[in-house]
Amino acid sequence: MIVEMDCLFCKIIAGEIPSKKVYEDELVYAFEDIDPQAPVHFLVIPKQHIAGAGAVTAENSAVVAHIFEVIARIAQEKNLTGGYRVITNQGQDAGQTVNHLHFHVMAGRPMTWPAG
Ligand code: AMP
Ligand code: ZN
């Protein structure tokens, strides 16, 4: 498992920084966003350190499919029947602030489009 010593989300996975867990298995961790932008706002991340969407490769992409399976399952459990939005920000222009791949899942209010 690749872990980055200075990565905030690697520290959250290791339990060194507290978080409100939504879901966990051997490959992924999901937790409440500390600054929610919707009534429901959690993040789903791979346990392996991947810097962002731009660092997904043929070697590590299986976890991305798994993340989307997990998102669908959590959405059913949370009864998000009104819909939800899944976002990943890659790089400066998109507003990425943590360089560990993460998918925002937001729900509980109507969303505008295009985002931002
Ligand atoms: P992004 O700006 O797309 O890189 O998203 C990073 C997200 O991480 C933001 O929505 C932050 O609110 C969230 N965040 C930052 N620090 C923490 C933390 N300690 N616990 C939970 N979420 C966090
Ligand atoms: Zn990391």
PDB file of N, CA and C in Angstrom, residues 49-90:
ATOM      1  N   HIS A  49      -2.516   5.787  -1.790  1.00  0.00           N
ATOM      2  CA  HIS A  49      -2.337   7.186  -2.179  1.00  0.00           C
ATOM      3  C   HIS A  49      -2.263   7.295  -3.693  1.00  0.00           C
ATOM      4  N   ILE A  50      -3.252   7.986  -4.275  1.00  0.00           N
ATOM      5  CA  ILE A  50      -3.242   8.376  -5.693  1.00  0.00           C
ATOM      6  C   ILE A  50      -3.429   9.888  -5.676  1.00  0.00           C
ATOM      7  N   ALA A  51      -2.580  10.631  -6.375  1.00  0.00           N
ATOM      8  CA  ALA A  51      -2.544  12.094  -6.197  1.00  0.00           C
ATOM      9  C   ALA A  51      -3.811  12.794  -6.685  1.00  0.00           C
ATOM     10  N   GLY A  52      -4.517  12.200  -7.607  1.00  0.00           N
ATOM     11  CA  GLY A  52      -5.741  12.816  -8.127  1.00  0.00           C
ATOM     12  C   GLY A  52      -6.175  12.090  -9.376  1.00  0.00           C
ATOM     13  N   ALA A  53      -7.236  12.606 -10.015  1.00  0.00           N
ATOM     14  CA  ALA A  53      -7.754  11.950 -11.219  1.00  0.00           C
ATOM     15  C   ALA A  53      -6.675  11.849 -12.292  1.00  0.00           C
ATOM     16  N   GLY A  54      -5.774  12.827 -12.309  1.00  0.00           N
ATOM     17  CA  GLY A  54      -4.708  12.837 -13.302  1.00  0.00           C
ATOM     18  C   GLY A  54      -3.632  11.797 -13.052  1.00  0.00           C
ATOM     19  N   ALA A  55      -3.698  11.114 -11.927  1.00  0.00           N
ATOM     20  CA  ALA A  55      -2.709  10.076 -11.610  1.00  0.00           C
ATOM     21  C   ALA A  55      -3.323   8.678 -11.689  1.00  0.00           C
ATOM     22  N   VAL A  56      -4.518   8.567 -12.244  1.00  0.00           N
ATOM     23  CA  VAL A  56      -5.145   7.248 -12.441  1.00  0.00           C
ATOM     24  C   VAL A  56      -4.498   6.594 -13.662  1.00  0.00           C
ATOM     25  N   THR A  57      -4.111   5.342 -13.500  1.00  0.00           N
ATOM     26  CA  THR A  57      -3.421   4.591 -14.562  1.00  0.00           C
ATOM     27  C   THR A  57      -4.069   3.212 -14.717  1.00  0.00           C
ATOM     28  N   ALA A  58      -3.634   2.485 -15.736  1.00  0.00           N
ATOM     29  CA  ALA A  58      -4.124   1.112 -15.926  1.00  0.00           C
ATOM     30  C   ALA A  58      -3.817   0.254 -14.700  1.00  0.00           C
ATOM     31  N   GLU A  59      -2.756   0.588 -13.981  1.00  0.00           N
ATOM     32  CA  GLU A  59      -2.348  -0.218 -12.814  1.00  0.00           C
ATOM     33  C   GLU A  59      -3.214   0.042 -11.584  1.00  0.00           C
ATOM     34  N   ASN A  60      -3.729   1.262 -11.431  1.00  0.00           N
ATOM     35  CA  ASN A  60      -4.447   1.571 -10.176  1.00  0.00           C
ATOM     36  C   ASN A  60      -5.939   1.882 -10.384  1.00  0.00           C
ATOM     37  N   SER A  61      -6.434   1.762 -11.610  1.00  0.00           N
ATOM     38  CA  SER A  61      -7.793   2.244 -11.885  1.00  0.00           C
ATOM     39  C   SER A  61      -8.896   1.343 -11.357  1.00  0.00           C
ATOM     40  N   ALA A  62      -8.593   0.107 -10.981  1.00  0.00           N
ATOM     41  CA  ALA A  62      -9.655  -0.789 -10.503  1.00  0.00           C
ATOM     42  C   ALA A  62     -10.357  -0.208  -9.280  1.00  0.00           C
ATOM     43  N   VAL A  63      -9.592   0.505  -8.448  1.00  0.00           N
ATOM     44  CA  VAL A  63     -10.179   1.062  -7.231  1.00  0.00           C
ATOM     45  C   VAL A  63     -11.215   2.145  -7.570  1.00  0.00           C
ATOM     46  N   VAL A  64     -11.065   2.780  -8.706  1.00  0.00           N
ATOM     47  CA  VAL A  64     -12.028   3.819  -9.098  1.00  0.00           C
ATOM     48  C   VAL A  64     -13.392   3.173  -9.385  1.00  0.00           C
ATOM     49  N   ALA A  65     -13.379   2.062 -10.086  1.00  0.00           N
ATOM     50  CA  ALA A  65     -14.643   1.334 -10.311  1.00  0.00           C
ATOM     51  C   ALA A  65     -15.242   0.915  -8.984  1.00  0.00           C
ATOM     52  N   HIS A  66     -14.406   0.434  -8.071  1.00  0.00           N
ATOM     53  CA  HIS A  66     -14.893   0.012  -6.756  1.00  0.00           C
ATOM     54  C   HIS A  66     -15.504   1.200  -6.014  1.00  0.00           C
ATOM     55  N   ILE A  67     -14.867   2.361  -6.105  1.00  0.00           N
ATOM     56  CA  ILE A  67     -15.393   3.559  -5.435  1.00  0.00           C
ATOM     57  C   ILE A  67     -16.810   3.860  -5.937  1.00  0.00           C
ATOM     58  N   PHE A  68     -17.028   3.723  -7.232  1.00  0.00           N
ATOM     59  CA  PHE A  68     -18.370   4.011  -7.752  1.00  0.00           C
ATOM     60  C   PHE A  68     -19.386   2.959  -7.306  1.00  0.00           C
ATOM     61  N   GLU A  69     -18.961   1.726  -7.134  1.00  0.00           N
ATOM     62  CA  GLU A  69     -19.863   0.709  -6.558  1.00  0.00           C
ATOM     63  C   GLU A  69     -20.229   1.102  -5.134  1.00  0.00           C
ATOM     64  N   VAL A  70     -19.228   1.538  -4.380  1.00  0.00           N
ATOM     65  CA  VAL A  70     -19.442   1.925  -2.980  1.00  0.00           C
ATOM     66  C   VAL A  70     -20.374   3.136  -2.898  1.00  0.00           C
ATOM     67  N   ILE A  71     -20.162   4.108  -3.784  1.00  0.00           N
ATOM     68  CA  ILE A  71     -21.025   5.297  -3.780  1.00  0.00           C
ATOM     69  C   ILE A  71     -22.477   4.891  -4.015  1.00  0.00           C
ATOM     70  N   ALA A  72     -22.715   4.025  -4.983  1.00  0.00           N
ATOM     71  CA  ALA A  72     -24.091   3.592  -5.282  1.00  0.00           C
ATOM     72  C   ALA A  72     -24.709   2.888  -4.070  1.00  0.00           C
ATOM     73  N   ARG A  73     -23.903   2.081  -3.380  1.00  0.00           N
ATOM     74  CA  ARG A  73     -24.405   1.351  -2.211  1.00  0.00           C
ATOM     75  C   ARG A  73     -24.723   2.312  -1.071  1.00  0.00           C
ATOM     76  N   ILE A  74     -23.821   3.243  -0.796  1.00  0.00           N
ATOM     77  CA  ILE A  74     -24.069   4.212   0.283  1.00  0.00           C
ATOM     78  C   ILE A  74     -25.300   5.052  -0.047  1.00  0.00           C
ATOM     79  N   ALA A  75     -25.436   5.458  -1.313  1.00  0.00           N
ATOM     80  CA  ALA A  75     -26.591   6.278  -1.715  1.00  0.00           C
ATOM     81  C   ALA A  75     -27.894   5.530  -1.470  1.00  0.00           C
ATOM     82  N   GLN A  76     -27.889   4.219  -1.725  1.00  0.00           N
ATOM     83  CA  GLN A  76     -29.098   3.425  -1.449  1.00  0.00           C
ATOM     84  C   GLN A  76     -29.355   3.357   0.040  1.00  0.00           C
ATOM     85  N   GLU A  77     -28.290   3.116   0.817  1.00  0.00           N
ATOM     86  CA  GLU A  77     -28.450   3.021   2.277  1.00  0.00           C
ATOM     87  C   GLU A  77     -28.920   4.341   2.868  1.00  0.00           C
ATOM     88  N   LYS A  78     -28.425   5.458   2.330  1.00  0.00           N
ATOM     89  CA  LYS A  78     -28.827   6.772   2.835  1.00  0.00           C
ATOM     90  C   LYS A  78     -30.129   7.257   2.195  1.00  0.00           C
ATOM     91  N   ASN A  79     -30.674   6.426   1.289  1.00  0.00           N
ATOM     92  CA  ASN A  79     -31.965   6.741   0.675  1.00  0.00           C
ATOM     93  C   ASN A  79     -31.924   8.078  -0.082  1.00  0.00           C
ATOM     94  N   LEU A  80     -30.883   8.273  -0.864  1.00  0.00           N
ATOM     95  CA  LEU A  80     -30.716   9.526  -1.600  1.00  0.00           C
ATOM     96  C   LEU A  80     -31.535   9.475  -2.900  1.00  0.00           C
ATOM     97  N   THR A  81     -32.844   9.289  -2.744  1.00  0.00           N
ATOM     98  CA  THR A  81     -33.705   9.060  -3.906  1.00  0.00           C
ATOM     99  C   THR A  81     -33.868  10.317  -4.761  1.00  0.00           C
ATOM    100  N   GLY A  82     -33.609  11.486  -4.177  1.00  0.00           N
ATOM    101  CA  GLY A  82     -33.701  12.728  -4.944  1.00  0.00           C
ATOM    102  C   GLY A  82     -32.521  12.938  -5.873  1.00  0.00           C
ATOM    103  N   GLY A  83     -31.522  12.118  -5.749  1.00  0.00           N
ATOM    104  CA  GLY A  83     -30.328  12.234  -6.580  1.00  0.00           C
ATOM    105  C   GLY A  83     -29.139  12.740  -5.793  1.00  0.00           C
ATOM    106  N   TYR A  84     -28.015  12.709  -6.429  1.00  0.00           N
ATOM    107  CA  TYR A  84     -26.787  13.163  -5.773  1.00  0.00           C
ATOM    108  C   TYR A  84     -25.775  13.524  -6.845  1.00  0.00           C
ATOM    109  N   ARG A  85     -24.758  14.272  -6.447  1.00  0.00           N
ATOM    110  CA  ARG A  85     -23.702  14.676  -7.378  1.00  0.00           C
ATOM    111  C   ARG A  85     -22.379  14.091  -6.919  1.00  0.00           C
ATOM    112  N   VAL A  86     -21.604  13.573  -7.858  1.00  0.00           N
ATOM    113  CA  VAL A  86     -20.260  13.042  -7.586  1.00  0.00           C
ATOM    114  C   VAL A  86     -19.266  13.929  -8.334  1.00  0.00           C
ATOM    115  N   ILE A  87     -18.295  14.461  -7.585  1.00  0.00           N
ATOM    116  CA  ILE A  87     -17.319  15.392  -8.182  1.00  0.00           C
ATOM    117  C   ILE A  87     -15.915  15.004  -7.749  1.00  0.00           C
ATOM    118  N   THR A  88     -14.970  15.094  -8.700  1.00  0.00           N
ATOM    119  CA  THR A  88     -13.570  15.075  -8.305  1.00  0.00           C
ATOM    120  C   THR A  88     -12.882  16.272  -8.953  1.00  0.00           C
ATOM    121  N   ASN A  89     -12.111  16.984  -8.175  1.00  0.00           N
ATOM    122  CA  ASN A  89     -11.384  18.151  -8.659  1.00  0.00           C
ATOM    123  C   ASN A  89      -9.936  17.759  -8.920  1.00  0.00           C
ATOM    124  N   GLN A  90      -9.467  18.052 -10.136  1.00  0.00           N
ATOM    125  CA  GLN A  90      -8.076  17.750 -10.505  1.00  0.00           C
ATOM    126  C   GLN A  90      -7.359  19.059 -10.778  1.00  0.00           C
TER     127      GLN A  90
END
